[in-house]
């Protein structure tokens, strides 16, 4: 198993290119199942999660070619000859559940393994199921698999999600594109990745309105065609790297970044004493002065502060001037990075979904363990600000969501390397 070794060595300077969004690509890829014609995704990120989704789609009979060093994905679902999403693949990655809606819409039936819990929470699928049932699907759980059938095809429905779930919104919107009649999805999630999915589906001939608002209306069509679509910028990769100069000092330009992808996060950075300015090519980030001020954070659905940046923000707060309170409202168990940061000298008290972080002068390098994707990057960021060497183990987590992570940090002057243990 590989580890990443980071040495805190002062201010960072340079540019980092931001990749296409993992979470957009993971919902755009299953959209191929909706059409017999090819779907080409450009600006795809090079990540292990993308390989897992490719393997899942291939197991269903789709063809997936990775071109231009993985930046272009050519997908074709001309022949879907299997309708079972197997546990062995689904358990590796929850986003596998995004094949359910498209398969049900295209084939009228699907068997998809329930993914099981994951490090950050239980993450059930009840919201996906309720929405598809509202559209006439019958769904039964048998031996860990959801057996879904839409006798006579899916039918448009008016449905309100109990919670604005990203995945349930994506599954429902994809399913509704081929349903008979109109679907109105209320309390829909508004994340930029959903807007990107709708833009792609529209290119494929889908009739959808209201993306980016909490009511999405989908008029079902008989068939969808092929399309070529560039994956939107990864706002979470962007925010993660924005924290590097905030934590270690210096000035870093994030190529392709835009404030409107991360407005709530940028507001918090501003309050913490970090300046973010738009440039021709992206975003320039630097500390305004020597001190980082403590800020309180509550994670919320978009456009609120993203849960996927909570761990990284906590790393910044570890050396802030004062006490900050971070409240996690999306996942019930997303503070596993806190005990690892404490090993580096951070002062953090976790009570349920609330973490209180008292800033310390300096973190100290230590051996720490990545517990999930975003936690892994928060530990690397903490290592940039620490005295001495930090060794982050289990970095396979980081490979799920950050392409060329060592090269990107090294490119702004960080002392970082990947080692085999
Ligand atoms: N939930 C339910 N029932 C459901 C679906 C969700 O109770 O049927 C709960 C979940 O347990 C969780 C909350 O609702 O507590 C939010 O879940 P949501 O469905 O919105 O999240 P997701 O679609 O499973 C996506 C991202 C996550 C990101 C969340 C929230 C992808 C592939 N994953 O997950 O990304 O944290 O939205 O923004 O898009 C990551 O990239 O590190 C990551 C975890």
Short mmCIF file of C-alpha atoms and ligand atoms in Angstrom, two decimals:
data_model
loop_
_atom_site.label_atom_id
_atom_site.label_comp_id
_atom_site.label_asym_id
_atom_site.label_seq_id
_atom_site.Cartn_x
_atom_site.Cartn_y
_atom_site.Cartn_z
CA UNK A 1 0.00 0.00 0.00
CA UNK A 2 1.34 3.44 -0.89
CA UNK A 3 1.77 6.36 1.45
CA UNK A 4 2.23 10.06 0.80
CA UNK A 5 5.02 11.84 2.64
CA UNK A 6 4.67 15.62 3.08
CA UNK A 7 7.10 18.04 4.70
CA UNK A 8 5.95 21.47 5.78
CA UNK A 9 8.31 23.84 4.01
CA UNK A 10 6.73 27.26 3.81
CA UNK A 11 4.95 29.29 1.18
CA UNK A 12 3.67 27.77 -2.04
CA UNK A 13 3.66 29.41 -5.45
CA UNK A 14 2.49 28.39 -8.89
CA UNK A 15 -0.51 27.13 -10.80
CA UNK A 16 -2.67 24.03 -10.51
CA UNK A 17 -4.94 22.88 -13.33
CA UNK A 18 -8.32 21.74 -12.02
CA UNK A 19 -9.78 18.58 -13.55
CA UNK A 20 -13.33 17.72 -14.56
CA UNK A 21 -15.59 16.87 -11.65
CA UNK A 22 -15.54 13.30 -10.36
CA UNK A 23 -19.11 13.56 -9.13
CA UNK A 24 -20.37 15.00 -12.41
CA UNK A 25 -18.54 12.37 -14.46
CA UNK A 26 -19.91 9.57 -12.27
CA UNK A 27 -23.48 10.60 -13.12
CA UNK A 28 -22.79 11.49 -16.76
CA UNK A 29 -21.32 8.04 -17.47
CA UNK A 30 -24.49 6.07 -16.55
CA UNK A 31 -26.45 8.46 -18.80
CA UNK A 32 -25.00 6.40 -21.67
CA UNK A 33 -27.41 3.63 -20.68
CA UNK A 34 -30.32 5.84 -21.79
CA UNK A 35 -29.36 5.78 -25.46
CA UNK A 36 -28.27 3.36 -28.17
CA UNK A 37 -26.07 6.07 -29.63
CA UNK A 38 -22.56 6.97 -28.42
CA UNK A 39 -21.92 9.43 -25.61
CA UNK A 40 -18.52 11.13 -25.52
CA UNK A 41 -17.36 12.88 -22.37
CA UNK A 42 -14.42 15.27 -22.60
CA UNK A 43 -12.51 16.84 -19.68
CA UNK A 44 -12.94 13.58 -17.74
CA UNK A 45 -10.84 13.23 -14.57
CA UNK A 46 -8.31 10.36 -14.35
CA UNK A 47 -9.45 8.61 -11.18
CA UNK A 48 -9.95 5.13 -9.80
CA UNK A 49 -13.68 5.85 -9.25
CA UNK A 50 -14.02 6.51 -12.98
CA UNK A 51 -12.38 3.13 -13.67
CA UNK A 52 -14.84 1.50 -11.28
CA UNK A 53 -17.79 3.09 -13.10
CA UNK A 54 -16.30 1.99 -16.44
CA UNK A 55 -16.04 -1.58 -15.15
CA UNK A 56 -19.64 -1.49 -13.95
CA UNK A 57 -20.95 -0.18 -17.28
CA UNK A 58 -18.88 -2.77 -19.16
CA UNK A 59 -20.31 -5.51 -16.96
CA UNK A 60 -23.76 -4.43 -18.21
CA UNK A 61 -22.66 -4.69 -21.84
CA UNK A 62 -21.68 -1.08 -22.53
CA UNK A 63 -18.44 -0.27 -24.33
CA UNK A 64 -16.15 2.25 -22.66
CA UNK A 65 -12.98 3.51 -24.34
CA UNK A 66 -10.60 5.74 -22.50
CA UNK A 67 -8.92 8.09 -25.01
CA UNK A 68 -6.34 10.89 -24.81
CA UNK A 69 -4.75 9.54 -21.66
CA UNK A 70 -8.13 9.16 -19.99
CA UNK A 71 -9.34 12.72 -20.58
CA UNK A 72 -11.92 11.56 -23.10
CA UNK A 73 -14.37 8.74 -22.44
CA UNK A 74 -16.19 7.26 -25.40
CA UNK A 75 -19.22 5.31 -24.19
CA UNK A 76 -21.65 3.22 -26.14
CA UNK A 77 -24.63 1.32 -24.81
CA UNK A 78 -25.78 -0.14 -28.09
CA UNK A 79 -25.98 -3.61 -26.57
CA UNK A 80 -27.06 -3.81 -22.96
CA UNK A 81 -27.10 -7.54 -22.37
CA UNK A 82 -27.00 -7.69 -18.58
CA UNK A 83 -29.29 -5.90 -16.15
CA UNK A 84 -27.59 -6.89 -12.90
CA UNK A 85 -25.23 -4.46 -11.16
CA UNK A 86 -23.17 -6.86 -9.11
CA UNK A 87 -22.34 -6.40 -5.42
CA UNK A 88 -18.63 -6.94 -6.10
CA UNK A 89 -18.51 -3.66 -8.07
CA UNK A 90 -21.26 -1.70 -6.30
CA UNK A 91 -19.76 -2.21 -2.84
CA UNK A 92 -16.57 -0.44 -3.98
CA UNK A 93 -18.38 2.75 -4.87
CA UNK A 94 -21.81 4.01 -3.88
CA UNK A 95 -22.21 6.05 -7.07
CA UNK A 96 -22.78 2.68 -8.78
CA UNK A 97 -26.41 3.09 -7.70
CA UNK A 98 -26.73 5.70 -10.47
CA UNK A 99 -27.25 2.93 -13.04
CA UNK A 100 -30.64 2.07 -11.49
CA UNK A 101 -32.70 4.93 -12.97
CA UNK A 102 -31.25 4.74 -16.49
CA UNK A 103 -31.51 0.92 -16.70
CA UNK A 104 -35.07 0.94 -15.48
CA UNK A 105 -35.96 3.64 -18.02
CA UNK A 106 -34.26 1.95 -20.96
CA UNK A 107 -34.90 -1.74 -20.24
CA UNK A 108 -37.95 -1.63 -17.97
CA UNK A 109 -36.14 -3.67 -15.34
CA UNK A 110 -32.91 -3.67 -13.35
CA UNK A 111 -31.30 -5.53 -10.49
CA UNK A 112 -28.87 -3.38 -8.54
CA UNK A 113 -27.02 -4.38 -5.41
CA UNK A 114 -27.52 -2.16 -2.38
CA UNK A 115 -24.09 -0.70 -1.71
CA UNK A 116 -24.04 -1.12 2.07
CA UNK A 117 -22.69 1.48 4.49
CA UNK A 118 -19.53 3.46 4.00
CA UNK A 119 -16.98 5.25 6.15
CA UNK A 120 -18.93 8.51 6.28
CA UNK A 121 -22.43 7.19 6.98
CA UNK A 122 -25.17 4.64 6.35
CA UNK A 123 -26.28 6.30 3.10
CA UNK A 124 -29.49 4.38 2.36
CA UNK A 125 -31.37 4.48 -0.99
CA UNK A 126 -34.91 5.04 0.26
CA UNK A 127 -35.23 8.40 -1.51
CA UNK A 128 -34.18 6.92 -4.88
CA UNK A 129 -36.67 4.07 -4.40
CA UNK A 130 -39.59 6.33 -3.39
CA UNK A 131 -39.10 8.53 -6.47
CA UNK A 132 -38.91 5.59 -8.88
CA UNK A 133 -41.92 3.95 -7.22
CA UNK A 134 -43.86 7.18 -7.72
CA UNK A 135 -43.11 6.71 -11.42
CA UNK A 136 -44.70 3.26 -11.37
CA UNK A 137 -41.70 1.05 -10.64
CA UNK A 138 -42.11 -1.92 -8.35
CA UNK A 139 -39.01 -2.37 -6.26
CA UNK A 140 -38.28 -5.24 -3.92
CA UNK A 141 -35.20 -6.04 -1.85
CA UNK A 142 -34.05 -9.65 -2.26
CA UNK A 143 -30.76 -10.98 -0.89
CA UNK A 144 -29.13 -7.56 -0.82
CA UNK A 145 -30.25 -6.61 -4.32
CA UNK A 146 -32.95 -4.15 -5.39
CA UNK A 147 -35.13 -5.86 -8.00
CA UNK A 148 -36.86 -3.12 -9.94
CA UNK A 149 -39.44 -3.51 -12.67
CA UNK A 150 -41.54 -0.96 -14.51
CA UNK A 151 -44.41 -2.93 -16.08
CA UNK A 152 -45.48 -1.06 -19.19
CA UNK A 153 -42.65 1.45 -18.69
CA UNK A 154 -42.11 4.31 -16.25
CA UNK A 155 -44.78 6.98 -16.04
CA UNK A 156 -44.31 10.66 -15.30
CA UNK A 157 -45.28 11.69 -11.76
CA UNK A 158 -45.22 14.60 -9.36
CA UNK A 159 -42.87 13.70 -6.54
CA UNK A 160 -41.27 15.58 -3.68
CA UNK A 161 -37.99 14.33 -2.24
CA UNK A 162 -38.00 14.25 1.58
CA UNK A 163 -34.42 15.55 1.43
CA UNK A 164 -32.63 17.16 -1.52
CA UNK A 165 -30.43 14.14 -2.21
CA UNK A 166 -27.91 14.52 -5.02
CA UNK A 167 -28.02 10.87 -6.10
CA UNK A 168 -31.82 10.54 -5.85
CA UNK A 169 -32.23 13.68 -7.98
CA UNK A 170 -29.82 12.32 -10.59
CA UNK A 171 -31.44 8.87 -10.74
CA UNK A 172 -34.94 10.34 -10.97
CA UNK A 173 -34.07 12.91 -13.64
CA UNK A 174 -32.35 10.27 -15.78
CA UNK A 175 -35.23 7.83 -15.38
CA UNK A 176 -37.83 10.50 -16.20
CA UNK A 177 -36.22 11.40 -19.54
CA UNK A 178 -37.67 8.22 -21.09
CA UNK A 179 -40.87 7.98 -18.99
CA UNK A 180 -44.32 8.46 -20.48
CA UNK A 181 -45.56 11.96 -19.66
CA UNK A 182 -44.27 14.69 -17.41
CA UNK A 183 -42.37 14.29 -14.16
CA UNK A 184 -42.14 17.16 -11.70
CA UNK A 185 -39.44 16.59 -9.10
CA UNK A 186 -39.80 18.88 -6.10
CA UNK A 187 -37.15 19.59 -3.46
CA UNK A 188 -34.58 18.51 -6.06
CA UNK A 189 -30.89 18.98 -5.33
CA UNK A 190 -29.30 21.99 -7.05
CA UNK A 191 -25.62 21.04 -7.18
CA UNK A 192 -23.60 22.15 -10.25
CA UNK A 193 -23.06 18.46 -11.09
CA UNK A 194 -26.83 18.07 -11.54
CA UNK A 195 -26.95 21.13 -13.77
CA UNK A 196 -24.13 19.58 -15.80
CA UNK A 197 -26.04 16.30 -16.09
CA UNK A 198 -29.14 18.13 -17.33
CA UNK A 199 -27.08 20.06 -19.90
CA UNK A 200 -25.76 16.75 -21.24
CA UNK A 201 -29.18 15.07 -21.23
CA UNK A 202 -30.58 18.05 -23.13
CA UNK A 203 -27.89 17.58 -25.80
CA UNK A 204 -29.08 13.97 -25.97
CA UNK A 205 -32.58 15.23 -26.76
CA UNK A 206 -34.14 15.19 -23.30
CA UNK A 207 -36.73 17.84 -22.44
CA UNK A 208 -35.91 19.23 -19.02
CA UNK A 209 -36.47 22.56 -17.30
CA UNK A 210 -35.55 23.97 -13.92
CA UNK A 211 -32.06 22.55 -13.33
CA UNK A 212 -30.26 24.47 -10.63
CA UNK A 213 -33.62 25.20 -8.91
CA UNK A 214 -35.49 22.97 -6.48
CA UNK A 215 -38.18 22.02 -9.03
CA UNK A 216 -37.08 20.10 -12.11
CA UNK A 217 -39.64 19.29 -14.79
CA UNK A 218 -38.95 16.51 -17.25
CA UNK A 219 -41.10 15.80 -20.27
CA UNK A 220 -40.46 12.17 -21.25
CA UNK A 221 -39.39 11.44 -24.85
CA UNK A 222 -39.38 8.14 -26.81
CA UNK A 223 -35.63 7.96 -27.31
CA UNK A 224 -32.43 9.84 -26.65
CA UNK A 225 -29.60 10.35 -29.11
CA UNK A 226 -25.84 10.51 -28.72
CA UNK A 227 -23.90 13.60 -27.65
CA UNK A 228 -20.49 15.02 -26.79
CA UNK A 229 -20.20 16.85 -23.50
CA UNK A 230 -17.35 18.42 -21.47
CA UNK A 231 -17.45 17.54 -17.75
CA UNK A 232 -17.84 20.63 -15.52
CA UNK A 233 -14.89 21.75 -13.34
CA UNK A 234 -14.41 19.85 -10.09
CA UNK A 235 -15.40 22.38 -7.43
CA UNK A 236 -14.25 20.09 -4.63
CA UNK A 237 -10.80 19.53 -6.12
CA UNK A 238 -10.72 23.30 -6.66
CA UNK A 239 -11.63 24.09 -3.04
CA UNK A 240 -9.16 21.52 -1.73
CA UNK A 241 -6.23 23.11 -3.57
CA UNK A 242 -7.41 26.63 -2.67
CA UNK A 243 -6.70 25.65 0.92
CA UNK A 244 -3.02 24.91 0.17
CA UNK A 245 -1.84 28.57 0.08
CA UNK A 246 -4.36 29.37 2.82
CA UNK A 247 -2.65 26.83 5.09
CA UNK A 248 0.98 27.13 4.03
CA UNK A 249 1.12 30.74 2.78
CA UNK A 250 2.12 31.89 -0.69
CA UNK A 251 0.02 32.53 -3.76
CA UNK A 252 -1.50 29.90 -6.01
CA UNK A 253 -3.59 30.19 -9.17
CA UNK A 254 -6.20 27.50 -9.75
CA UNK A 255 -6.69 27.16 -13.49
CA UNK A 256 -10.31 26.78 -14.53
CA UNK A 257 -11.67 27.82 -11.13
CA UNK A 258 -14.68 30.14 -10.78
CA UNK A 259 -16.09 31.71 -7.61
CA UNK A 260 -19.69 30.90 -8.52
CA UNK A 261 -18.97 27.15 -8.16
CA UNK A 262 -18.02 27.69 -4.52
CA UNK A 263 -19.55 30.95 -3.33
CA UNK A 264 -20.30 29.83 0.26
CA UNK A 265 -16.81 28.36 0.65
CA UNK A 266 -15.18 31.53 -0.76
CA UNK A 267 -17.13 33.65 1.75
CA UNK A 268 -15.73 31.57 4.60
CA UNK A 269 -12.21 31.85 3.21
CA UNK A 270 -12.61 35.62 3.02
CA UNK A 271 -13.73 35.74 6.67
CA UNK A 272 -10.77 33.54 7.60
CA UNK A 273 -8.36 36.03 6.05
CA UNK A 274 -7.77 34.45 2.65
CA UNK A 275 -8.21 36.47 -0.53
CA UNK A 276 -9.73 34.86 -3.60
CA UNK A 277 -9.72 36.82 -6.84
CA UNK A 278 -10.85 35.85 -10.30
CA UNK A 279 -8.16 36.00 -12.98
CA UNK A 280 -8.39 35.43 -16.71
CA UNK A 281 -7.48 31.79 -16.25
CA UNK A 282 -9.11 30.96 -12.94
CA UNK A 283 -8.74 31.95 -9.29
CA UNK A 284 -5.79 33.46 -7.44
CA UNK A 285 -5.64 32.56 -3.76
CA UNK A 286 -3.38 34.05 -1.08
CA UNK A 287 -3.46 34.89 2.60
CA UNK A 288 -4.36 38.53 3.33
CA UNK A 289 -2.03 38.68 6.35
CA UNK A 290 -0.11 36.36 8.65
CA UNK A 291 -3.07 35.17 10.69
CA UNK A 292 -5.88 32.83 9.79
CA UNK A 293 -9.04 33.74 11.72
CA UNK A 294 -11.38 31.10 13.08
CA UNK A 295 -14.72 30.78 11.29
CA UNK A 296 -17.74 28.61 12.01
CA UNK A 297 -19.00 26.28 9.31
CA UNK A 298 -22.27 24.39 8.84
CA UNK A 299 -22.37 21.95 5.93
CA UNK A 300 -25.50 22.18 3.84
CA UNK A 301 -26.87 21.17 0.48
CA UNK A 302 -25.84 23.42 -2.43
CA UNK A 303 -25.54 26.41 -2.44
CA UNK A 304 -24.47 26.01 1.20
CA UNK A 305 -21.01 25.04 2.41
CA UNK A 306 -20.21 21.62 0.87
CA UNK A 307 -19.76 18.61 3.12
CA UNK A 308 -17.02 17.48 0.71
CA UNK A 309 -14.86 20.42 1.88
CA UNK A 310 -15.52 20.12 5.61
CA UNK A 311 -12.47 17.92 6.38
CA UNK A 312 -10.13 20.20 4.42
CA UNK A 313 -11.57 23.33 6.10
CA UNK A 314 -11.00 21.68 9.46
CA UNK A 315 -7.31 21.31 8.58
CA UNK A 316 -7.16 25.09 8.02
CA UNK A 317 -8.96 25.81 11.29
CA UNK A 318 -6.44 23.70 13.25
CA UNK A 319 -3.94 26.60 13.19
CA UNK A 320 -6.45 29.48 13.14
CA UNK A 321 -6.45 32.27 15.70
CA UNK A 322 -9.34 31.31 18.03
CA UNK A 323 -12.01 28.61 18.21
CA UNK A 324 -14.16 27.44 15.33
CA UNK A 325 -17.22 25.23 15.33
CA UNK A 326 -17.81 22.92 12.38
CA UNK A 327 -21.22 21.32 12.14
CA UNK A 328 -21.75 18.39 9.75
CA UNK A 329 -25.37 18.19 8.66
CA UNK A 330 -25.19 15.93 5.59
CA UNK A 331 -23.43 12.79 6.83
CA UNK A 332 -23.66 11.38 10.33
CA UNK A 333 -20.09 10.11 10.59
CA UNK A 334 -17.86 12.49 8.71
CA UNK A 335 -15.32 13.45 11.36
CA UNK A 336 -12.98 10.48 11.06
CA UNK A 337 -10.15 12.85 10.11
CA UNK A 338 -10.42 14.58 13.52
CA UNK A 339 -8.55 11.88 15.52
CA UNK A 340 -5.85 11.85 12.84
CA UNK A 341 -5.47 15.65 12.99
CA UNK A 342 -5.29 15.33 16.78
CA UNK A 343 -2.28 13.01 16.27
CA UNK A 344 -0.66 16.01 14.57
CA UNK A 345 -1.24 18.21 17.62
CA UNK A 346 -4.63 19.70 16.71
CA UNK A 347 -7.06 20.55 19.51
CA UNK A 348 -10.43 19.17 18.38
CA UNK A 349 -13.42 18.03 20.39
CA UNK A 350 -16.13 16.11 18.55
CA UNK A 351 -19.61 15.78 20.05
CA UNK A 352 -22.03 14.10 17.65
CA UNK A 353 -22.20 16.15 14.49
CA UNK A 354 -20.31 19.12 15.92
CA UNK A 355 -16.53 19.56 16.04
CA UNK A 356 -14.98 22.37 18.07
CA UNK A 357 -11.49 23.27 16.90
CA UNK A 358 -9.23 25.42 19.07
CA UNK A 359 -6.44 26.77 16.92
CA UNK A 360 -2.88 25.83 17.92
CA UNK A 361 0.29 27.69 16.88
CA UNK A 362 1.73 24.89 14.77
CA UNK A 363 0.87 21.29 13.85
CA UNK A 364 3.53 18.61 14.11
CA UNK A 365 4.21 15.95 11.50
CA UNK A 366 3.05 12.40 12.36
CA UNK A 367 2.05 9.10 10.81
CA UNK A 368 -1.66 9.36 10.04
CA UNK A 369 -4.21 7.27 8.23
CA UNK A 370 -6.59 8.38 5.49
CA UNK A 371 -10.08 7.18 6.37
CA UNK A 372 -11.97 8.42 3.31
CA UNK A 373 -11.42 10.47 0.18
CA UNK A 374 -11.78 13.99 1.54
CA UNK A 375 -10.10 13.09 4.86
CA UNK A 376 -7.03 11.99 2.92
CA UNK A 377 -6.58 15.41 1.37
CA UNK A 378 -7.21 17.20 4.66
CA UNK A 379 -4.27 15.28 6.14
CA UNK A 380 -2.00 16.22 3.23
CA UNK A 381 -3.05 19.87 3.67
CA UNK A 382 -2.36 19.66 7.41
CA UNK A 383 1.06 18.20 6.57
CA UNK A 384 1.86 21.31 4.52
CA UNK A 385 1.46 23.42 7.65
CA UNK A 386 3.16 21.01 10.06
CA UNK A 387 6.64 21.03 11.48
CA UNK A 388 8.51 17.96 10.25
CA UNK A 389 7.28 15.03 8.23
CA UNK A 390 3.73 13.72 7.86
CA UNK A 391 3.16 10.26 6.43
CA UNK A 392 -0.37 9.66 5.19
CA UNK A 393 -1.15 5.97 4.70
CA UNK A 394 -4.03 4.32 2.81
CA UNK A 395 -3.73 6.81 -0.03
CA UNK A 396 -5.84 4.65 -2.30
CA UNK A 397 -8.62 6.86 -0.92
CA UNK A 398 -7.02 9.92 -2.48
CA UNK A 399 -6.72 8.19 -5.89
CA UNK A 400 -10.51 7.92 -5.97
CA UNK A 401 -10.94 11.66 -6.31
CA UNK A 402 -7.69 13.57 -6.95
CA UNK A 403 -5.79 12.93 -10.17
CA UNK A 404 -2.00 13.36 -10.09
CA UNK A 405 -2.23 14.65 -6.54
CA UNK A 406 1.50 14.48 -5.78
CA UNK A 407 2.45 16.21 -9.06
CA UNK A 408 -0.13 18.96 -8.49
CA UNK A 409 1.10 19.75 -4.96
CA UNK A 410 4.75 19.43 -6.05
CA UNK A 411 4.03 21.83 -8.92
CA UNK A 412 3.39 24.64 -6.40
CA UNK A 413 6.55 23.86 -4.47
CA UNK A 414 5.30 21.45 -1.82
CA UNK A 415 7.76 18.83 -0.60
CA UNK A 416 5.70 15.75 -1.23
CA UNK A 417 6.31 12.25 -2.52
CA UNK A 418 4.54 8.95 -2.85
CA UNK A 419 6.29 5.96 -1.36
CA UNK A 420 5.62 2.23 -1.34
CA UNK A 421 5.43 0.69 2.10
N1 LIG B 1 -29.79 9.82 1.92
C1 LIG B 1 -30.84 9.09 2.44
N2 LIG B 1 -31.55 8.32 1.57
C2 LIG B 1 -31.29 8.27 0.24
C3 LIG B 1 -30.22 9.04 -0.28
C4 LIG B 1 -29.48 9.82 0.60
O1 LIG B 1 -31.09 9.11 3.64
O2 LIG B 1 -32.01 7.56 -0.50
C5 LIG B 1 -28.97 10.63 2.85
C6 LIG B 1 -27.54 10.12 2.88
O3 LIG B 1 -27.41 9.02 3.78
C7 LIG B 1 -26.76 11.33 3.32
C8 LIG B 1 -27.56 12.48 2.70
O4 LIG B 1 -28.84 11.95 2.38
O5 LIG B 1 -26.76 11.44 4.70
C9 LIG B 1 -26.92 13.07 1.45
O6 LIG B 1 -26.84 12.10 0.45
P1 LIG B 1 -26.91 12.41 -1.12
O7 LIG B 1 -27.81 11.41 -1.74
O8 LIG B 1 -27.18 13.85 -1.35
O9 LIG B 1 -25.41 12.12 -1.53
P2 LIG B 1 -24.88 11.11 -2.63
O10 LIG B 1 -25.59 11.33 -3.90
O11 LIG B 1 -24.80 9.75 -2.07
C10 LIG B 1 -23.14 12.84 -3.51
C11 LIG B 1 -21.64 12.84 -3.73
C12 LIG B 1 -20.94 12.87 -2.38
C13 LIG B 1 -21.38 14.15 -1.65
C14 LIG B 1 -22.91 14.15 -1.49
C15 LIG B 1 -23.44 15.40 -0.83
C16 LIG B 1 -21.45 11.62 -5.79
C17 LIG B 1 -20.99 10.42 -6.50
N3 LIG B 1 -21.28 11.65 -4.47
O12 LIG B 1 -23.40 11.65 -2.77
O13 LIG B 1 -19.55 12.95 -2.66
O14 LIG B 1 -20.78 14.20 -0.38
O15 LIG B 1 -23.51 14.02 -2.80
O16 LIG B 1 -23.06 16.53 -1.54
O17 LIG B 1 -21.96 12.54 -6.41
C18 LIG B 1 -17.26 12.73 -2.23
O18 LIG B 1 -17.05 13.08 -3.41
O19 LIG B 1 -16.34 12.66 -1.38
C19 LIG B 1 -18.62 12.40 -1.82
C20 LIG B 1 -18.89 11.68 -0.74
#
